[in-house]
Coordinates of C-alpha atoms and ligand atoms in Angstrom, one line a residue:
X161 CA 17.5 10.9 -16.5
X162 CA 15.6 12.0 -13.5
X163 CA 16.1 10.5 -10.1
X164 CA 14.4 7.1 -9.9
X165 CA 11.5 6.9 -7.4
X166 CA 12.0 4.6 -4.3
X167 CA 9.6 1.6 -4.7
X168 CA 8.2 1.0 -1.3
X169 CA 5.7 -1.8 -1.9
X170 CA 6.7 -5.4 -2.6
X171 CA 6.1 -8.8 -1.1
X172 CA 7.8 -12.1 -0.2
X173 CA 6.5 -15.7 -0.4
X174 CA 5.6 -15.6 3.3
X175 CA 2.2 -14.1 2.4
X176 CA 1.4 -17.2 0.3
X177 CA 0.7 -15.3 -2.9
X178 CA 4.1 -13.8 -3.9
X179 CA 7.4 -15.2 -5.1
X180 CA 11.0 -14.1 -4.8
X181 CA 13.7 -13.7 -2.1
X182 CA 14.5 -10.2 -1.0
X183 CA 17.9 -10.5 -2.7
X184 CA 16.1 -11.3 -6.0
X185 CA 13.9 -8.2 -5.6
X186 CA 17.1 -6.2 -4.9
X187 CA 18.8 -7.6 -8.1
X188 CA 15.8 -6.8 -10.1
X189 CA 15.6 -3.3 -8.7
X190 CA 19.3 -2.6 -9.6
X191 CA 18.7 -4.0 -13.1
X192 CA 15.7 -1.6 -13.4
X193 CA 17.8 1.4 -12.5
X194 CA 16.4 2.0 -9.0
X195 CA 18.5 3.2 -6.1
X196 CA 16.1 2.5 -3.3
X197 CA 13.4 0.0 -2.4
X198 CA 11.4 -1.0 0.6
X199 CA 10.0 -4.5 1.3
X200 CA 6.5 -4.4 2.7
X201 CA 5.1 -7.9 3.0
X202 CA 1.6 -8.6 4.5
X203 CA 1.8 -8.3 8.2
X204 CA 0.5 -11.0 10.7
X205 CA -2.8 -10.1 12.3
X206 CA -4.3 -11.0 15.7
X207 CA -5.6 -14.6 15.7
X208 CA -9.3 -13.5 15.2
X209 CA -8.4 -11.6 12.1
X210 CA -6.0 -14.1 10.7
X211 CA -6.3 -15.7 7.2
X212 CA -4.1 -17.2 4.5
X213 CA -3.2 -13.9 2.9
X214 CA -0.3 -13.0 5.3
X215 CA 2.8 -14.2 7.1
X216 CA 2.3 -16.0 10.4
X217 CA 3.5 -14.3 13.6
X218 CA 6.3 -16.9 13.8
X219 CA 7.6 -15.9 10.4
X220 CA 8.1 -12.2 11.4
X221 CA 11.6 -12.6 12.9
X222 CA 12.8 -14.4 9.8
X223 CA 11.2 -11.7 7.5
X224 CA 13.0 -8.9 9.3
X225 CA 16.2 -10.8 9.4
X226 CA 16.1 -11.4 5.6
X227 CA 15.4 -7.8 4.8
X228 CA 18.2 -6.5 7.1
X229 CA 20.7 -9.1 5.7
X230 CA 19.9 -7.9 2.2
X231 CA 20.4 -4.3 3.3
X232 CA 23.9 -5.2 4.3
X233 CA 24.6 -7.3 1.3
X234 CA 23.5 -4.6 -1.2
X235 CA 24.9 -1.6 0.7
X236 CA 26.6 0.8 -1.7
X237 CA 24.5 -0.5 -4.6
X238 CA 20.9 -0.2 -3.4
X239 CA 19.2 1.2 -0.3
X240 CA 16.8 -1.3 1.2
X241 CA 14.1 -0.1 3.7
X242 CA 12.3 -2.3 6.2
X243 CA 8.5 -1.9 5.8
X244 CA 5.3 -3.8 6.3
X245 CA 1.8 -3.7 4.7
X246 CA -0.7 -3.8 7.6
X247 CA -4.4 -4.4 7.1
X248 CA -6.5 -1.7 8.7
X249 CA -9.4 -3.4 10.6
X250 CA -11.1 -1.7 13.5
X251 CA -9.9 -3.2 16.7
X252 CA -6.4 -4.0 15.4
X253 CA -4.9 -0.9 17.1
X254 CA -3.3 -2.5 20.2
X255 CA -1.8 -5.3 18.1
X256 CA -0.3 -2.9 15.5
X257 CA 1.0 -0.6 18.1
X258 CA 2.9 -3.5 19.7
X259 CA 4.1 -4.7 16.4
X260 CA 5.4 -1.3 15.5
X261 CA 7.5 -1.1 18.7
X262 CA 9.0 -4.5 18.1
X263 CA 11.2 -4.0 15.1
X264 CA 13.2 -1.1 13.4
X265 CA 10.6 -0.4 10.7
X266 CA 11.3 2.4 8.2
X267 CA 7.6 2.7 7.5
X268 CA 4.2 0.9 7.8
X269 CA 1.7 0.9 5.0
X270 CA -1.9 0.8 6.1
X271 CA -4.2 -0.8 3.6
X272 CA -7.9 -1.4 3.6
X273 CA -8.7 -4.8 2.1
X274 CA -11.7 -5.6 4.4
X275 CA -15.0 -3.9 5.1
X276 CA -16.3 -5.7 8.2
X277 CA -15.5 -9.4 7.4
X278 CA -15.8 -8.9 3.7
X279 CA -12.5 -9.0 1.7
X280 CA -14.0 -6.8 -1.0
X281 CA -10.9 -7.1 -3.3
X282 CA -10.8 -10.9 -3.1
X283 CA -12.0 -12.5 -6.4
X284 CA -13.6 -15.3 -4.4
X285 CA -15.8 -12.7 -2.6
X286 CA -16.8 -10.8 -5.6
X287 CA -20.5 -11.8 -5.4
X288 CA -20.9 -9.6 -2.3
X289 CA -20.5 -6.5 -4.4
X290 CA -24.0 -7.1 -5.7
X291 CA -25.4 -7.3 -2.2
X292 CA -23.7 -4.3 -0.8
X293 CA -23.9 -2.1 -3.9
X294 CA -21.2 -0.1 -5.6
X295 CA -21.8 3.3 -4.2
X296 CA -22.2 2.0 -0.6
X297 CA -19.0 0.0 -1.0
X298 CA -17.0 3.0 -2.1
X299 CA -18.4 5.1 0.7
X300 CA -17.6 2.5 3.3
X301 CA -14.2 2.0 1.8
X302 CA -13.2 5.7 1.9
X303 CA -14.6 6.0 5.5
X304 CA -12.3 3.1 6.5
X305 CA -9.3 4.7 4.8
X306 CA -10.1 7.9 6.7
X307 CA -10.2 5.9 10.0
X308 CA -6.9 4.2 9.1
X309 CA -5.2 7.5 8.6
X310 CA -6.7 9.0 11.8
X311 CA -5.5 5.9 13.8
X312 CA -2.0 7.3 13.7
X313 CA -0.6 3.8 13.2
X314 CA 0.6 4.2 9.6
X315 CA 3.1 6.3 7.6
X316 CA 1.6 5.5 4.1
X317 CA -1.9 4.7 2.9
X318 CA -1.7 1.9 0.4
X319 CA -3.4 1.9 -2.9
X320 CA -5.9 4.6 -1.7
X321 CA -8.8 3.8 -4.0
X322 CA -8.6 0.0 -4.1
X323 CA -12.4 -0.2 -4.3
X324 CA -12.1 0.3 -8.1
X325 CA -10.0 -2.8 -8.5
X326 CA -12.5 -4.9 -10.4
X327 CA -13.7 -1.9 -12.4
X328 CA -16.9 -1.3 -10.4
X329 CA -17.9 2.4 -11.0
X330 CA -20.5 4.3 -9.0
X331 CA -23.5 5.3 -10.9
X332 CA -24.4 9.0 -11.6
X333 CA -26.8 9.1 -8.7
X334 CA -24.2 7.6 -6.3
X335 CA -21.4 9.9 -7.5
X336 CA -22.2 12.8 -5.1
X337 CA -22.0 10.6 -2.0
X338 CA -18.8 8.9 -3.2
X339 CA -17.1 12.2 -3.9
X340 CA -18.1 13.5 -0.4
X341 CA -16.6 10.3 1.2
X342 CA -13.5 10.8 -0.9
X343 CA -13.2 14.4 0.2
X344 CA -13.6 13.5 3.9
X345 CA -10.9 10.8 3.4
X346 CA -8.5 13.4 1.9
X347 CA -9.2 15.8 4.8
X348 CA -8.5 13.0 7.3
X349 CA -5.2 12.1 5.5
X350 CA -4.1 15.7 5.5
X351 CA -4.9 16.1 9.2
X352 CA -3.1 13.0 10.1
X353 CA 0.0 14.0 8.1
X354 CA 0.4 10.6 6.4
X355 CA 1.4 10.0 2.8
X356 CA -0.7 8.5 0.1
X357 CA 0.7 5.8 -2.1
X358 CA 0.7 6.1 -5.9
X359 CA 0.5 2.5 -7.0
X360 CA 1.0 1.1 -10.4
X361 CA -0.7 -2.2 -9.4
X362 CA -4.1 -0.9 -10.6
X363 CA -2.7 -0.9 -14.2
X364 CA -2.4 -4.7 -13.9
X365 CA -6.0 -5.1 -12.6
X366 CA -9.4 -5.0 -14.4
X367 CA -9.7 -1.2 -13.5
X368 CA -6.6 -0.7 -15.7
X369 CA -5.8 2.6 -13.8
X370 CA -3.2 3.8 -11.4
X371 CA -4.3 4.0 -7.7
X372 CA -5.5 6.6 -6.8
X373 CA -7.5 8.2 -9.5
X374 CA -6.6 11.6 -10.9
X375 CA -9.3 13.5 -8.9
X376 CA -7.8 12.1 -5.6
X377 CA -4.3 13.2 -6.7
X378 CA -5.6 16.6 -7.4
X379 CA -7.3 16.9 -4.0
X380 CA -4.1 15.6 -2.3
X381 CA -2.0 18.2 -4.2
X382 CA -4.4 21.0 -3.0
X383 CA -4.0 19.8 0.6
X384 CA -0.2 19.4 0.4
X385 CA -0.5 15.6 1.0
X386 CA 2.8 13.9 0.2
X387 CA 3.1 10.8 -2.0
X388 CA 5.2 7.6 -2.0
X389 CA 5.4 5.3 -4.9
X390 CA 4.8 1.5 -4.9
X391 CA 4.6 -1.2 -7.6
X392 CA 3.0 -3.7 -5.2
X393 CA 5.2 -6.3 -6.8
X394 CA 4.4 -9.9 -5.9
X395 CA 7.3 -11.1 -8.1
X396 CA 10.7 -9.5 -8.7
X397 CA 10.1 -8.7 -12.3
X398 CA 7.5 -6.1 -11.3
X399 CA 9.8 -4.0 -9.2
X400 CA 9.6 -0.4 -10.4
X401 CA 6.6 -1.3 -12.6
X402 CA 5.2 1.7 -14.6
X403 CA 7.1 4.1 -12.5
X404 CA 7.3 6.6 -15.4
X405 CA 3.5 6.6 -15.7
X406 CA 3.1 7.3 -12.0
X407 CA 5.7 10.1 -12.1
X408 CA 3.9 11.6 -15.1
X409 CA 0.5 11.5 -13.3
X410 CA 2.0 13.3 -10.3
X411 CA 3.6 15.9 -12.5
X412 CA 0.3 16.6 -14.2
X413 CA -0.9 17.8 -10.8
X414 CA 2.2 19.8 -10.0
X415 CA 3.7 17.2 -7.7
X416 CA 7.5 17.0 -8.1
X417 CA 8.5 15.5 -4.8
X418 CA 8.3 12.0 -3.5
X419 CA 8.5 10.7 0.1
X420 CA 11.4 8.8 1.6
X421 CA 11.1 7.0 4.9
X422 CA 13.9 6.3 7.4
X423 CA 12.9 4.8 10.8
X424 CA 9.4 6.2 10.4
X425 CA 10.5 9.8 9.6
X426 CA 9.5 11.2 6.3
X427 CA 11.6 13.4 4.1
X428 CA 11.0 14.6 0.5
X429 CA 13.2 14.1 -2.4
X430 CA 12.7 16.0 -5.7
Ligands
ZN1691 ZN1 -0.6 -9.2 -1.7
FE1692 FE1 -2.8 -4.2 -0.5
FE1693 FE1 0.8 -5.2 -1.3
ZN1694 ZN1 -1.0 -4.3 -1.4

């Protein structure tokens, strides 16, 4: 059997939409044959950007303590990294910089879930897709991802084409602009030296496709952009989800290495 991929994306109940203690994720990972995981719950945000989809600032100490305790508890059986999934929103930079200095993170995942004040992947805000339009949403989304990479705040770009989540697809006439935005995003990611996440979460969503799409993986391979793997598990039974499918898709594009992060330094494992 080939080496299992580290799964660097999973959540705890602090974000109000996940279940499972860190130790339960660890047990599930071991049962699934993994040797390394990273916990990456939704980060607190500055008060003005706060909502119900994340832990509160006063839960952060406890979050870090739980992950570090599990690291000790499972030492010798499973490697557990300390991560965080941070929303990219323009203006968040000072807050995130301070947060990143505060704890011994192994990596920060930067994710775009908001365009302006629109949570475009929230089912409750789905109507706004009709107002903004599919092509425009994709273009704004990829521009935001490019900005998040260029910010230098993050090690990994989470689910890099989340705009497709509900299955919205740009029309033929929109396609050229979307591909241009996608290309600019890939160039920004390559310049910033950050990794893209290959995420199996898309397989569980209406788009029924791994994030990111094949064309983006191809463009990343051409630019030498590294990948990390994430299940985006919001419950322990999803740890390592569809890891073989992700591995297969990377292989199709000649990618045979996966990223590992230790205290915000990236190395590659085959
Ligand atoms: Zn979540
Ligand atoms: Fe996310
Ligand atoms: Fe997540
Ligand atoms: Zn996520």
